[in-house]
PDB file of C-alpha atoms in Angstrom:
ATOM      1  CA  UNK N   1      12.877 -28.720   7.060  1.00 49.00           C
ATOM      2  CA  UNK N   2      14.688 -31.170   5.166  1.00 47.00           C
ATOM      3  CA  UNK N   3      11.139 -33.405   4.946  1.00 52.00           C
ATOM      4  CA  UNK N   4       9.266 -30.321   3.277  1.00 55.00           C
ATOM      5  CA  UNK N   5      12.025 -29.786   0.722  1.00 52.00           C
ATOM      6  CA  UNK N   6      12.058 -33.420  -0.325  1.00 48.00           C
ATOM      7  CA  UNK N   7       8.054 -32.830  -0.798  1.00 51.00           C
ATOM      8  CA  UNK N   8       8.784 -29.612  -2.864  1.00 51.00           C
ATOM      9  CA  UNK N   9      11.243 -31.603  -4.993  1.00 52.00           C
ATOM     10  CA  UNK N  10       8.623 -34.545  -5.241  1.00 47.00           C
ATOM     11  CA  UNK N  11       5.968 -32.111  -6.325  1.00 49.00           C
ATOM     12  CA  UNK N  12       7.787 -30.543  -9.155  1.00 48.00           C
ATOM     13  CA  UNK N  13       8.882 -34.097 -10.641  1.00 44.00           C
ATOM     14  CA  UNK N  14       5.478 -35.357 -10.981  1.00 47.00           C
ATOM     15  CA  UNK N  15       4.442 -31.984 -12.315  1.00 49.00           C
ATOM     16  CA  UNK N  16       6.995 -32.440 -15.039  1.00 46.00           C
ATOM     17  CA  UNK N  17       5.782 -35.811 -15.459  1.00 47.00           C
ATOM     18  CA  UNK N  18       2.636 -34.779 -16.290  1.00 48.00           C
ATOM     19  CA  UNK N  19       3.824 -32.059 -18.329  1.00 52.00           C
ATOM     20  CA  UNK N  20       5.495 -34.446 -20.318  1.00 58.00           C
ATOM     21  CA  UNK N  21       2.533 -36.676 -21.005  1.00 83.00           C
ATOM     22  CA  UNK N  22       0.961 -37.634 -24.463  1.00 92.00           C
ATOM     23  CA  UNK N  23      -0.204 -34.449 -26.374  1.00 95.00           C
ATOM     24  CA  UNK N  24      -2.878 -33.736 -28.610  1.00 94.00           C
ATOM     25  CA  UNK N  25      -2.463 -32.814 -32.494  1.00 93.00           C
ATOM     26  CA  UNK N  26      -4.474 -30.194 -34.151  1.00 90.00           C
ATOM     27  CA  UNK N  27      -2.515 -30.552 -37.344  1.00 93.00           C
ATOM     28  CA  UNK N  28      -5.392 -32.683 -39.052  1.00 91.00           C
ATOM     29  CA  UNK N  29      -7.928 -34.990 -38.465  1.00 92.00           C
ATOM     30  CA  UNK N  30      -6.036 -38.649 -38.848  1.00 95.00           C
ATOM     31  CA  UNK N  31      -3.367 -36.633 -36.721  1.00 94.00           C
ATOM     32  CA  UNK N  32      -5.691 -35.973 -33.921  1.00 94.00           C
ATOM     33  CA  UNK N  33      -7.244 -39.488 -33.759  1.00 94.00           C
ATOM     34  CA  UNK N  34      -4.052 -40.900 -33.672  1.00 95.00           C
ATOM     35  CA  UNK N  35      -2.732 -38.662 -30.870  1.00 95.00           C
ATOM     36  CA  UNK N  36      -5.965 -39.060 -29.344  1.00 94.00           C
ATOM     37  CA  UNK N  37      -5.777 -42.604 -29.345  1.00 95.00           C
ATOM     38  CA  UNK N  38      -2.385 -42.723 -27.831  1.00 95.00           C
ATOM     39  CA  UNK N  39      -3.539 -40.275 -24.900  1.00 95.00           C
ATOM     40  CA  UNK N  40      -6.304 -42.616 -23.973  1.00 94.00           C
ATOM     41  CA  UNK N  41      -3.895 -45.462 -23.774  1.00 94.00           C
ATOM     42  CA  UNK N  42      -2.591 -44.083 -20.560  1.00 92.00           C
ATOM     43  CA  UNK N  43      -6.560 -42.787 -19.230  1.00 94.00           C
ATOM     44  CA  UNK N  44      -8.854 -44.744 -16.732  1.00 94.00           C
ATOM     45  CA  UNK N  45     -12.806 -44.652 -17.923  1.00 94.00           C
ATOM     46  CA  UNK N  46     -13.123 -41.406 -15.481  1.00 93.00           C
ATOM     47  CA  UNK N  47     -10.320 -39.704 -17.524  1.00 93.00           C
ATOM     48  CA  UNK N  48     -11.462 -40.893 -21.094  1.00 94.00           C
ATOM     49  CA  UNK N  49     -14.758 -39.844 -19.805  1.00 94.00           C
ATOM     50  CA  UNK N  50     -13.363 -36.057 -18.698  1.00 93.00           C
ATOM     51  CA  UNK N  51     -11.332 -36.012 -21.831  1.00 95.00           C
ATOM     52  CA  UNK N  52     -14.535 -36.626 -23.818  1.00 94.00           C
ATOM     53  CA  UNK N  53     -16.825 -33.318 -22.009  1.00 94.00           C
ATOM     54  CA  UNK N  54     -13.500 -31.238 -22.332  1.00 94.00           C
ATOM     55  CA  UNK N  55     -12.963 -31.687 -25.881  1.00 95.00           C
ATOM     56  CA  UNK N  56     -17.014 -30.948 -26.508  1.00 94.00           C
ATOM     57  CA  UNK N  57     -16.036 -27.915 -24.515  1.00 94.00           C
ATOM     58  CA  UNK N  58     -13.875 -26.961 -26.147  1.00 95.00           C
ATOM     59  CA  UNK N  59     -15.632 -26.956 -29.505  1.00 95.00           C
ATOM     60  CA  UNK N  60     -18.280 -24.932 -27.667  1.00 94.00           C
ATOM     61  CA  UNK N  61     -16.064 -22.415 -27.174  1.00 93.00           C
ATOM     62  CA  UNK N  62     -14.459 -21.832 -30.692  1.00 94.00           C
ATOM     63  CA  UNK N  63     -17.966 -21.588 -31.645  1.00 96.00           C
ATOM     64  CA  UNK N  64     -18.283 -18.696 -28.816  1.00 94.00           C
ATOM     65  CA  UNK N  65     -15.027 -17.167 -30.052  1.00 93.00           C
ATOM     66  CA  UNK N  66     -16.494 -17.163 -33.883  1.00 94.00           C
ATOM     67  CA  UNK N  67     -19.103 -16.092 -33.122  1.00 94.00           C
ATOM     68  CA  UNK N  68     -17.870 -13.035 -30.881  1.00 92.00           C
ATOM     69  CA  UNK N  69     -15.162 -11.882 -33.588  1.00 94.00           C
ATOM     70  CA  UNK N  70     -16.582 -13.378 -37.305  1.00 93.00           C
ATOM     71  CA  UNK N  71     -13.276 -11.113 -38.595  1.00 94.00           C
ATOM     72  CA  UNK N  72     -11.128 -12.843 -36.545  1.00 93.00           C
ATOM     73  CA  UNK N  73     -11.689 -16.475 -37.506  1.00 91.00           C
ATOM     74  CA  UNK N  74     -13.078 -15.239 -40.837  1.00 92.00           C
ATOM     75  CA  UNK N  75     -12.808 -18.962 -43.434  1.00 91.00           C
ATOM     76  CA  UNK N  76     -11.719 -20.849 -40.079  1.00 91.00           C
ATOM     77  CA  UNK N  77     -14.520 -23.651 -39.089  1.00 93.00           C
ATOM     78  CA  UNK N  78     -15.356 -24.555 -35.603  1.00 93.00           C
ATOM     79  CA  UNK N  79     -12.974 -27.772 -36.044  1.00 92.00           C
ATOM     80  CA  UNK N  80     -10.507 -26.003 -37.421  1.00 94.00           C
ATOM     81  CA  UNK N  81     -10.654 -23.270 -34.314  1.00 95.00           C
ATOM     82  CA  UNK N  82     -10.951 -25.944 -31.568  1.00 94.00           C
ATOM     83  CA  UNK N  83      -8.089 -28.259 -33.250  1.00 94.00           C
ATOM     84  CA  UNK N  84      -5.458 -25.123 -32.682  1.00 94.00           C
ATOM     85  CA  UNK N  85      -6.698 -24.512 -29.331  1.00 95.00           C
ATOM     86  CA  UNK N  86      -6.202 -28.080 -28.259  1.00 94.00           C
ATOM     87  CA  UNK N  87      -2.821 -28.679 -29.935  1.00 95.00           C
ATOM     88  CA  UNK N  88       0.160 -29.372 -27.962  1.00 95.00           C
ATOM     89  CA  UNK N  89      -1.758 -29.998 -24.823  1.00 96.00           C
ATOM     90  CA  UNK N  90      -1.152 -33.121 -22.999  1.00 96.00           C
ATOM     91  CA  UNK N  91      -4.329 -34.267 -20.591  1.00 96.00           C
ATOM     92  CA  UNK N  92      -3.652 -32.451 -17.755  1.00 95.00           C
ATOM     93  CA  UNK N  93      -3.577 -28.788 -19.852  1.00 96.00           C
ATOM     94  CA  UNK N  94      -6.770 -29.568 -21.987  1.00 96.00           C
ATOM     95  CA  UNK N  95      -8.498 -30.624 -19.016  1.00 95.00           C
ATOM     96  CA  UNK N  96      -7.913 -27.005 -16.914  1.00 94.00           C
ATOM     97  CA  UNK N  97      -8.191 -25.485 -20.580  1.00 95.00           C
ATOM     98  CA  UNK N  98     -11.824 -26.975 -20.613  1.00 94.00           C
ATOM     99  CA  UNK N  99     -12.877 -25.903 -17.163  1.00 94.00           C
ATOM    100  CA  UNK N 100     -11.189 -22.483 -17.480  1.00 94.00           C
ATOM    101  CA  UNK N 101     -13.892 -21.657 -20.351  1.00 94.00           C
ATOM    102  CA  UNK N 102     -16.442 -23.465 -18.472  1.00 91.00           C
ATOM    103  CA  UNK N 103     -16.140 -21.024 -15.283  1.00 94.00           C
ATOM    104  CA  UNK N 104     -15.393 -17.711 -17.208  1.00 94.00           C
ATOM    105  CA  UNK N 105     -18.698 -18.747 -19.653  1.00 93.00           C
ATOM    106  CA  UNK N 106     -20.621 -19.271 -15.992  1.00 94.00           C
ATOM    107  CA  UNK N 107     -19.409 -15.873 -14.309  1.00 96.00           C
ATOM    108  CA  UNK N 108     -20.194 -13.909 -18.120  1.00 96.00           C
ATOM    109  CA  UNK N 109     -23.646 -15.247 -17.735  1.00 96.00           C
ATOM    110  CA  UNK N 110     -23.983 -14.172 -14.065  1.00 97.00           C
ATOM    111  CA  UNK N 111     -22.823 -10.978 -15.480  1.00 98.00           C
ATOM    112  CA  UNK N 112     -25.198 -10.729 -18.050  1.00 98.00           C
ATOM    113  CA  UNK N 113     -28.479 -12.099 -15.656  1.00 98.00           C
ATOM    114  CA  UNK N 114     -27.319  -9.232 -13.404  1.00 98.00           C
ATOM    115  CA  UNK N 115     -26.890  -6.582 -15.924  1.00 98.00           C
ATOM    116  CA  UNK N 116     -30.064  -7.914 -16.800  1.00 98.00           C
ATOM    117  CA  UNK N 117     -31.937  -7.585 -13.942  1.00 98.00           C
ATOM    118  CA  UNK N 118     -31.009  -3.713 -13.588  1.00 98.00           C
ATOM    119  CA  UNK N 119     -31.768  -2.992 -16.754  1.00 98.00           C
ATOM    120  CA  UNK N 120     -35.621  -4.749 -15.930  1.00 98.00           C
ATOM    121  CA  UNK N 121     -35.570  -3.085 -12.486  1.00 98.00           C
ATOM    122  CA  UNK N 122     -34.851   0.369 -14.241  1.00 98.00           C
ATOM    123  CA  UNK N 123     -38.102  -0.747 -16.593  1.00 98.00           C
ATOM    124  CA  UNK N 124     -40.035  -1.448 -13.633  1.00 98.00           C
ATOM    125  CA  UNK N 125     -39.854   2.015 -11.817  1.00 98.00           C
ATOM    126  CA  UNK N 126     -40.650   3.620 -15.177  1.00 97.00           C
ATOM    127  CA  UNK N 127     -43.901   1.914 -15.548  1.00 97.00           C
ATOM    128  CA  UNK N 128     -44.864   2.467 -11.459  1.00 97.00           C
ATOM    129  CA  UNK N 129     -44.516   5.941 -12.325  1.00 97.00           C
ATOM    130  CA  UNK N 130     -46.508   5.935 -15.294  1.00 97.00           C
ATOM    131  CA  UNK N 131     -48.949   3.992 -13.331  1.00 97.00           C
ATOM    132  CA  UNK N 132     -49.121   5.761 -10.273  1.00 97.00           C
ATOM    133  CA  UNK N 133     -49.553   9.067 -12.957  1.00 96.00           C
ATOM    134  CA  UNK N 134     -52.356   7.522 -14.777  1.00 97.00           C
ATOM    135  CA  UNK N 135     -53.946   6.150 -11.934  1.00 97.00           C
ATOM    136  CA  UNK N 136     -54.393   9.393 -10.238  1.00 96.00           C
ATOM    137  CA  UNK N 137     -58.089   9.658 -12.072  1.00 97.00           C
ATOM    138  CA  UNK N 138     -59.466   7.443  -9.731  1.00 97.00           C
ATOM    139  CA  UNK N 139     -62.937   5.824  -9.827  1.00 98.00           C
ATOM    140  CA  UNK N 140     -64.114   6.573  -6.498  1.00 98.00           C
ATOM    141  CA  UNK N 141     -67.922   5.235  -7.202  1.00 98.00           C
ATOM    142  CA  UNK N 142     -69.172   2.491  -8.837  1.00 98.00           C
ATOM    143  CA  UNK N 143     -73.219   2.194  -8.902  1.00 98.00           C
ATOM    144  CA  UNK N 144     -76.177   0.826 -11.302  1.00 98.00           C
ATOM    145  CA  UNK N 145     -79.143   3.300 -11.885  1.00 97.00           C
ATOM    146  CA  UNK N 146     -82.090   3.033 -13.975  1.00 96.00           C
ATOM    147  CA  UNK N 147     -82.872   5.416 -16.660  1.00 94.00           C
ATOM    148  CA  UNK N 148     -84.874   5.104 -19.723  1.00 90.00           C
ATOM    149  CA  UNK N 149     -83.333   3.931 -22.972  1.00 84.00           C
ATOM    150  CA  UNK N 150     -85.818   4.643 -26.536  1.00 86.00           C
ATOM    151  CA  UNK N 151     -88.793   4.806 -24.046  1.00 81.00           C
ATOM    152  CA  UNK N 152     -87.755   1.674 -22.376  1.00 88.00           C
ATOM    153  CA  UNK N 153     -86.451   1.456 -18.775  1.00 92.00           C
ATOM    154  CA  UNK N 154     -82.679  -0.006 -18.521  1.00 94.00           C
ATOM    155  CA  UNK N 155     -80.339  -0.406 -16.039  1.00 96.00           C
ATOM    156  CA  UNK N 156     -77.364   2.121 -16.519  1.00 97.00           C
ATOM    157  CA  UNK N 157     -73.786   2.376 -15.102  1.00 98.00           C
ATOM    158  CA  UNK N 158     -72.642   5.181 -13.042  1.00 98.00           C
ATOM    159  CA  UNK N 159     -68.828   5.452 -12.952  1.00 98.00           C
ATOM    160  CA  UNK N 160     -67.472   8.568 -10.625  1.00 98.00           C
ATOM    161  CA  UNK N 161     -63.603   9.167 -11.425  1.00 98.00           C
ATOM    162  CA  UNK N 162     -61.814  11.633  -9.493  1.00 98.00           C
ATOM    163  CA  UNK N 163     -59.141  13.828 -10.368  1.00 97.00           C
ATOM    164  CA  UNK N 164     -56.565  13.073  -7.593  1.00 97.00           C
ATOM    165  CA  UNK N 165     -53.472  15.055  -9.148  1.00 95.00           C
ATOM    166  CA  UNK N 166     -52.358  18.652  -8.901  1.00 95.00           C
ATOM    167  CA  UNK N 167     -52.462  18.728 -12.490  1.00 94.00           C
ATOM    168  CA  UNK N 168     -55.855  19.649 -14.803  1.00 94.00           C
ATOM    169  CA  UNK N 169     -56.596  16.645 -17.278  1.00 95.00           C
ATOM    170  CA  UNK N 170     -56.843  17.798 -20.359  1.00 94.00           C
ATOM    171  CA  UNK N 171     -57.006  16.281 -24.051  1.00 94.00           C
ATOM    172  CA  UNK N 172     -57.299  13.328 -25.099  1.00 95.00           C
ATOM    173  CA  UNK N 173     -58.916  10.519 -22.266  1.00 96.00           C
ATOM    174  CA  UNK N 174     -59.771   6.815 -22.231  1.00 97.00           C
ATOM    175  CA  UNK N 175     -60.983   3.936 -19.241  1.00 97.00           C
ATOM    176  CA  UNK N 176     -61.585   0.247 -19.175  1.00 98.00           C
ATOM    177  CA  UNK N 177     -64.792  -1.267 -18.303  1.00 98.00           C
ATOM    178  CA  UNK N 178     -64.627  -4.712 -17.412  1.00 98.00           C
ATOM    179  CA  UNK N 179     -67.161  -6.892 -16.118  1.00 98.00           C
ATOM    180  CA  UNK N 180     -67.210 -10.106 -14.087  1.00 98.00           C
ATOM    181  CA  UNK N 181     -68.684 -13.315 -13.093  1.00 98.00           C
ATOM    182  CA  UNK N 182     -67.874 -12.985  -9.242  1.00 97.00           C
ATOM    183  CA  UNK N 183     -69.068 -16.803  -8.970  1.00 97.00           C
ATOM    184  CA  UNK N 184     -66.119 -17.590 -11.825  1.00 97.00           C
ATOM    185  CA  UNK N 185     -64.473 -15.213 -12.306  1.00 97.00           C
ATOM    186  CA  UNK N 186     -65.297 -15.454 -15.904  1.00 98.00           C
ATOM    187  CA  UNK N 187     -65.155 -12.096 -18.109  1.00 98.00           C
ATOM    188  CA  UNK N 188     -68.546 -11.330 -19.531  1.00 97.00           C
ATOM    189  CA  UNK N 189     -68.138  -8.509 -20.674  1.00 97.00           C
ATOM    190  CA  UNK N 190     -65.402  -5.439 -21.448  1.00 97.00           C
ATOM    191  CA  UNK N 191     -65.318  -1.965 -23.639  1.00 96.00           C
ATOM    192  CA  UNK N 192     -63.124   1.042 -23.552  1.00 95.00           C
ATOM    193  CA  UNK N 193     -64.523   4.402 -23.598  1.00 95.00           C
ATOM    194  CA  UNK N 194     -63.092   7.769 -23.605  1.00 94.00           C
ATOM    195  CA  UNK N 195     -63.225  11.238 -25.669  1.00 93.00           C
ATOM    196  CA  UNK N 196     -61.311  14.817 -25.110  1.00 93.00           C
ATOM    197  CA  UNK N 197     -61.701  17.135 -22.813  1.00 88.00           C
ATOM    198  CA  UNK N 198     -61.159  20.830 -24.187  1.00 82.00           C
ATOM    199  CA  UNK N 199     -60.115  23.568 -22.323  1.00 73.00           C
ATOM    200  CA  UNK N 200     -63.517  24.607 -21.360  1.00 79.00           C
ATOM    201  CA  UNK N 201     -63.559  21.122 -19.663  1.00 82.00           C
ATOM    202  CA  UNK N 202     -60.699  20.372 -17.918  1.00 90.00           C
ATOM    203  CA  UNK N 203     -60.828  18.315 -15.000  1.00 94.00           C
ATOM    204  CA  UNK N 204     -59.411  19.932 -12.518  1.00 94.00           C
ATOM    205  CA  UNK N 205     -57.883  18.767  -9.313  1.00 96.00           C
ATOM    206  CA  UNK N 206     -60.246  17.317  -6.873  1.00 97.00           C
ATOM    207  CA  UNK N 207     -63.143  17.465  -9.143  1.00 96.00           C
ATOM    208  CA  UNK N 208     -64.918  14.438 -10.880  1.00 97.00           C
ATOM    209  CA  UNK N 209     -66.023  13.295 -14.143  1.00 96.00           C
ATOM    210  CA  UNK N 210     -69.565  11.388 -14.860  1.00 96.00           C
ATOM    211  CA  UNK N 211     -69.700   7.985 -16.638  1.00 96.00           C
ATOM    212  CA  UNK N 212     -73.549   7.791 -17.066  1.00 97.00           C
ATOM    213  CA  UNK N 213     -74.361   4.956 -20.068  1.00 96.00           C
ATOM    214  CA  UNK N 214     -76.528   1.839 -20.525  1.00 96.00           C
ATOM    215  CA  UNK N 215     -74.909  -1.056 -18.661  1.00 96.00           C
ATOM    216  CA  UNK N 216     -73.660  -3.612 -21.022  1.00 96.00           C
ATOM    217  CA  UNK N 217     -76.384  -5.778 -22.599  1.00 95.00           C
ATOM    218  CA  UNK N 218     -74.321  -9.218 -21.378  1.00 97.00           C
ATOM    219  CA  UNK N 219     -74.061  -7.698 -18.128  1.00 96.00           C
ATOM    220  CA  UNK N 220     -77.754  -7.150 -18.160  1.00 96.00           C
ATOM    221  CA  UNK N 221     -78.380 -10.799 -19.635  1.00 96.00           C
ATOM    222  CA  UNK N 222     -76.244 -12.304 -17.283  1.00 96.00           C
ATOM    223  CA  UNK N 223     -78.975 -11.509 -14.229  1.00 94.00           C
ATOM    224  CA  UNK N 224     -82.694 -12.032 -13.952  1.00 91.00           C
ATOM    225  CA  UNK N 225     -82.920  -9.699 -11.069  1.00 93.00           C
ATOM    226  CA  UNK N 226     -83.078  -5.949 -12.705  1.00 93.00           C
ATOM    227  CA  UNK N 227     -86.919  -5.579 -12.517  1.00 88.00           C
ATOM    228  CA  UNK N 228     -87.072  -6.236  -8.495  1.00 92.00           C
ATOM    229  CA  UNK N 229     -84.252  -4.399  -8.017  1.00 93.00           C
ATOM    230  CA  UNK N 230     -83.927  -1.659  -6.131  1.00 95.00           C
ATOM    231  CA  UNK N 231     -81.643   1.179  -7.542  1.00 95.00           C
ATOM    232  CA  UNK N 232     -79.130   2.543  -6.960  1.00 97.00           C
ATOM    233  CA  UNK N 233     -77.353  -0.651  -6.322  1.00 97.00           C
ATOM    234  CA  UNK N 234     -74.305  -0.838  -5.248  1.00 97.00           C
ATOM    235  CA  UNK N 235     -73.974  -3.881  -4.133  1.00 97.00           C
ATOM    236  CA  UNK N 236     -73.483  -6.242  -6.827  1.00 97.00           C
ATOM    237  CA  UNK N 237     -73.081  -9.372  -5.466  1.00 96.00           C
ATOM    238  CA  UNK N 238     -77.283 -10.644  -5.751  1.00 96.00           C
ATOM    239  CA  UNK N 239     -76.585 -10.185 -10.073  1.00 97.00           C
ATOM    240  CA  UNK N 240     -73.221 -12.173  -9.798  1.00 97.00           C
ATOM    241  CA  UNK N 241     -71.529  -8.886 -10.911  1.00 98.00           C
ATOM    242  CA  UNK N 242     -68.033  -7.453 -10.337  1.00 98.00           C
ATOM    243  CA  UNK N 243     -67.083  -4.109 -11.965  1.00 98.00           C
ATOM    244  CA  UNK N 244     -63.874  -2.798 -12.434  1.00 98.00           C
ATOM    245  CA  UNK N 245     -62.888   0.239 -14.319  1.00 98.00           C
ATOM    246  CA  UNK N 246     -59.423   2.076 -14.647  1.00 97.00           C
ATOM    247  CA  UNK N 247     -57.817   4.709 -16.508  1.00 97.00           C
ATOM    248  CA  UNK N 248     -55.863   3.728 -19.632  1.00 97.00           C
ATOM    249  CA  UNK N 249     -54.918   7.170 -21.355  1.00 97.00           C
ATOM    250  CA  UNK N 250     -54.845  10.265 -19.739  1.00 97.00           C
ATOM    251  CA  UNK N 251     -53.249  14.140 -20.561  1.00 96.00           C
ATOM    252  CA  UNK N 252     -52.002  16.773 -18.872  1.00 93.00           C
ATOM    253  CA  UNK N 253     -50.320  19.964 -19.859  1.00 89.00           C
ATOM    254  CA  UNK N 254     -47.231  19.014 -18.146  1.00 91.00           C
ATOM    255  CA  UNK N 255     -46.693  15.783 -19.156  1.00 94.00           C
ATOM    256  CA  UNK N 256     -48.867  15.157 -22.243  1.00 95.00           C
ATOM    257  CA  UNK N 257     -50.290  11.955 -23.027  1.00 97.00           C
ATOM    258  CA  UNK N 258     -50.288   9.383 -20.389  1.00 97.00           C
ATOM    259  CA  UNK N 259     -51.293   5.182 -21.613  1.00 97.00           C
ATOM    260  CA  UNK N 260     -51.189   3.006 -19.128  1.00 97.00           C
ATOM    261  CA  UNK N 261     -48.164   0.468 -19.987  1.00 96.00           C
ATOM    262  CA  UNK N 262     -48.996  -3.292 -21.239  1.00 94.00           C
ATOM    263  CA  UNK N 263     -47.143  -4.747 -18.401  1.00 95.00           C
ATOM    264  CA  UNK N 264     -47.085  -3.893 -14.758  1.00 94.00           C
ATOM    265  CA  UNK N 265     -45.120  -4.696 -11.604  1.00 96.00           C
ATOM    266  CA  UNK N 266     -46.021  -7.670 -11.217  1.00 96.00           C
ATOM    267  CA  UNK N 267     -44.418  -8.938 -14.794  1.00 97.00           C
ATOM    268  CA  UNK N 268     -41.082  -7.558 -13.741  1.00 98.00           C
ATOM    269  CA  UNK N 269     -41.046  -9.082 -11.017  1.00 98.00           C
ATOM    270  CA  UNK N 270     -41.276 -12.524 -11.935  1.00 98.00           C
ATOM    271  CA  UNK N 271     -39.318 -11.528 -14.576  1.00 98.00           C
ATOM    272  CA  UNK N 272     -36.314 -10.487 -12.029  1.00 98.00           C
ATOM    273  CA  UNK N 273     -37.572 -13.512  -9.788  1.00 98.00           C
ATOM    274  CA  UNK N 274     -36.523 -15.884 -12.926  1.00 98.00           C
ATOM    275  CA  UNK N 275     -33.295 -14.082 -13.371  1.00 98.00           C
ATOM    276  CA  UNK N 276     -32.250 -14.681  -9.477  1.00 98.00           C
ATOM    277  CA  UNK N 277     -33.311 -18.144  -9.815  1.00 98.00           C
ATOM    278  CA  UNK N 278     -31.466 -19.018 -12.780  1.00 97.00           C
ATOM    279  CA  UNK N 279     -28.498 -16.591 -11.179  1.00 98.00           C
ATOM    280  CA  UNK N 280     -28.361 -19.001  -8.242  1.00 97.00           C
ATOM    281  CA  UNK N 281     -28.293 -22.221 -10.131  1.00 95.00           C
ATOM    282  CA  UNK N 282     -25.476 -20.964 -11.624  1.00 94.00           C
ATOM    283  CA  UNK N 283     -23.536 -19.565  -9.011  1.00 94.00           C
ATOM    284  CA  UNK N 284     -24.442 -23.360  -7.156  1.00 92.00           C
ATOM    285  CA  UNK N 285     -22.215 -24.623  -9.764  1.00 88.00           C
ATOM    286  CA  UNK N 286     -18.480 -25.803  -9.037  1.00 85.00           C
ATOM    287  CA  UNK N 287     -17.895 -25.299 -13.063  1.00 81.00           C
ATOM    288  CA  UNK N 288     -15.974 -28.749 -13.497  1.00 85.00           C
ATOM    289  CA  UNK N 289     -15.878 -31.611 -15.664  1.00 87.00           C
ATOM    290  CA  UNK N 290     -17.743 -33.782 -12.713  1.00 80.00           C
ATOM    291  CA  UNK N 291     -21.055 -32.210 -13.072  1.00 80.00           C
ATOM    292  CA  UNK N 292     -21.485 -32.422 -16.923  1.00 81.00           C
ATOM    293  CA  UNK N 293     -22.697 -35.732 -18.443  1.00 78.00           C
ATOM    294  CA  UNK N 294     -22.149 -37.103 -21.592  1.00 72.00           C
ATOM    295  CA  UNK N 295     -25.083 -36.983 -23.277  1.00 65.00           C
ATOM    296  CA  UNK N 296     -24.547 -40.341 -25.315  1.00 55.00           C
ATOM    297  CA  UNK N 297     -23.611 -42.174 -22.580  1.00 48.00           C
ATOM    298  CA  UNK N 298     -24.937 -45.656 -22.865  1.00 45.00           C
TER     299      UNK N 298
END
């Protein structure tokens, strides 16, 4: 008993040692290099060294307070804002002051990733559902006939699409057509094509619309093969062909017009992935003085 009182008692009277330390002046410039001076008198290199980060810190932060309330520190400059914060501090209290700001700036960005990522997961299910909307005219056959074209025989490409919805598709309408090197991989060729359907032509659900139109003349360039072929063909793989075609703008009555968004699932997620990563790092992080370096640090 008598042993763990004289280590209370011991505790307090270095703490008020400490307290008592050298102190920093904010009052001016010369004031602050002189008090600075006289508080590294009493530092090892690890301490100067801490004392150093904290005070760039610290400046970080008045700029972070500024910044956050301009009325507040309206006329006030960054040193002037950091010089009141760090006056009357000995070591000890500049040092926690620095590290304070350090881990409630860490958790605020944490925070902010998070809120973040909600926000971009909210984004996300918005565009599947668009997708998944637009995407329910479905090309459901993909084929190359041969028709004539001013008197000349040319191959053509046959597009099915299927209306896969409960809902007519109406209005305005518009697919991709994209075409392949399946060797590369290499895009050789791409247009969009669409119209309006009127009421007297409403797709309804189940049935199809035809996509019957000369098949792009870089296509048809890109293989030496279309007079020996035999058509329908539907496999392309002989003309080093791959054709892909999707929906980009559908309407129905219910929801009006559909576009297909510019980014899909797979952007948000490696956006999110990014925001976990960097959430981690931080979160890693002990927030101390120890794990900064001084950037001109010979």
């Amino acid at each position: 008993m008598k042993n763990t009182y004289l280590t209370s008692i011991l505790s307090i009277f270095i703490l008020l040692l400490s307290a008592c330390g050298p102190t920093l002046s904010g009052k001016d410039e010369q004031a602050f290099k002189t008090s600075k001076a006289k508080m590294e008198e009493k530092l090892d290199k690890t301490e100067k060294e801490n004392l150093e980060k904290a005070l760039r810190i610290i400046v970080v932060k008045a700029m972070k307070d500024k910044w956050n309330a301009p009325d507040k520190y309206d006329g006030k400059s960054f040193d002037k804002i950091s010089m009141e914060m760090i006056d009357g501090k000995n070591y000890s209290a500049i040092i926690s002051y620095a590290e304070d700001f350090f881990k409630a700036d860490r958790d605020e960005k944490i925070a902010q990733k998070t809120t973040e990522i909600d926000s971009l997961q909210k984004d996300k299910q918005k565009v599947v559902d668009i997708i998944k909307k637009i995407d329910a005219f479905k090309l459901t056959k993909t084929f190359i006939t041969e028709d004539e074209f001013f008197d000349e025989k040319k191959p053509y490409l046959d597009l099915v699409f299927t209306n896969t919805s409960k809902d007519d598709l109406i209005g305005e309408y518009m697919f991709s057509i994209e075409v392949f090197s399946k060797k590369t991989g290499e895009k050789i060729a791409a247009q969009g094509s669409g119209g309006t359907f009127n009421d007297d032509y409403a797709i309804k659900p189940n049935e199809t619309y035809d996509y019957h139109q000369p098949l792009f003349s870089d296509a048809v360039q890109h293989s030496y093969l279309w007079k020996t072929a035999k058509y329908p063909i539907t496999d392309f793989s002989p003309h080093d062909l791959v054709i892909k075609a999707y929906p980009i703008k559908i309407t129905t009555k219910k929801d009006g017009i559909i576009e297909r968004p510019k980014a899909d699932a797979a952007y948000f997620d490696g956006e999110i992935k990014k925001l976990n990563d960097e959430i981690k790092a931080l979160k890693e992080t002990k927030a101390s003085l120890d794990e900064l370096e001084l950037t001109d640090k010979e």
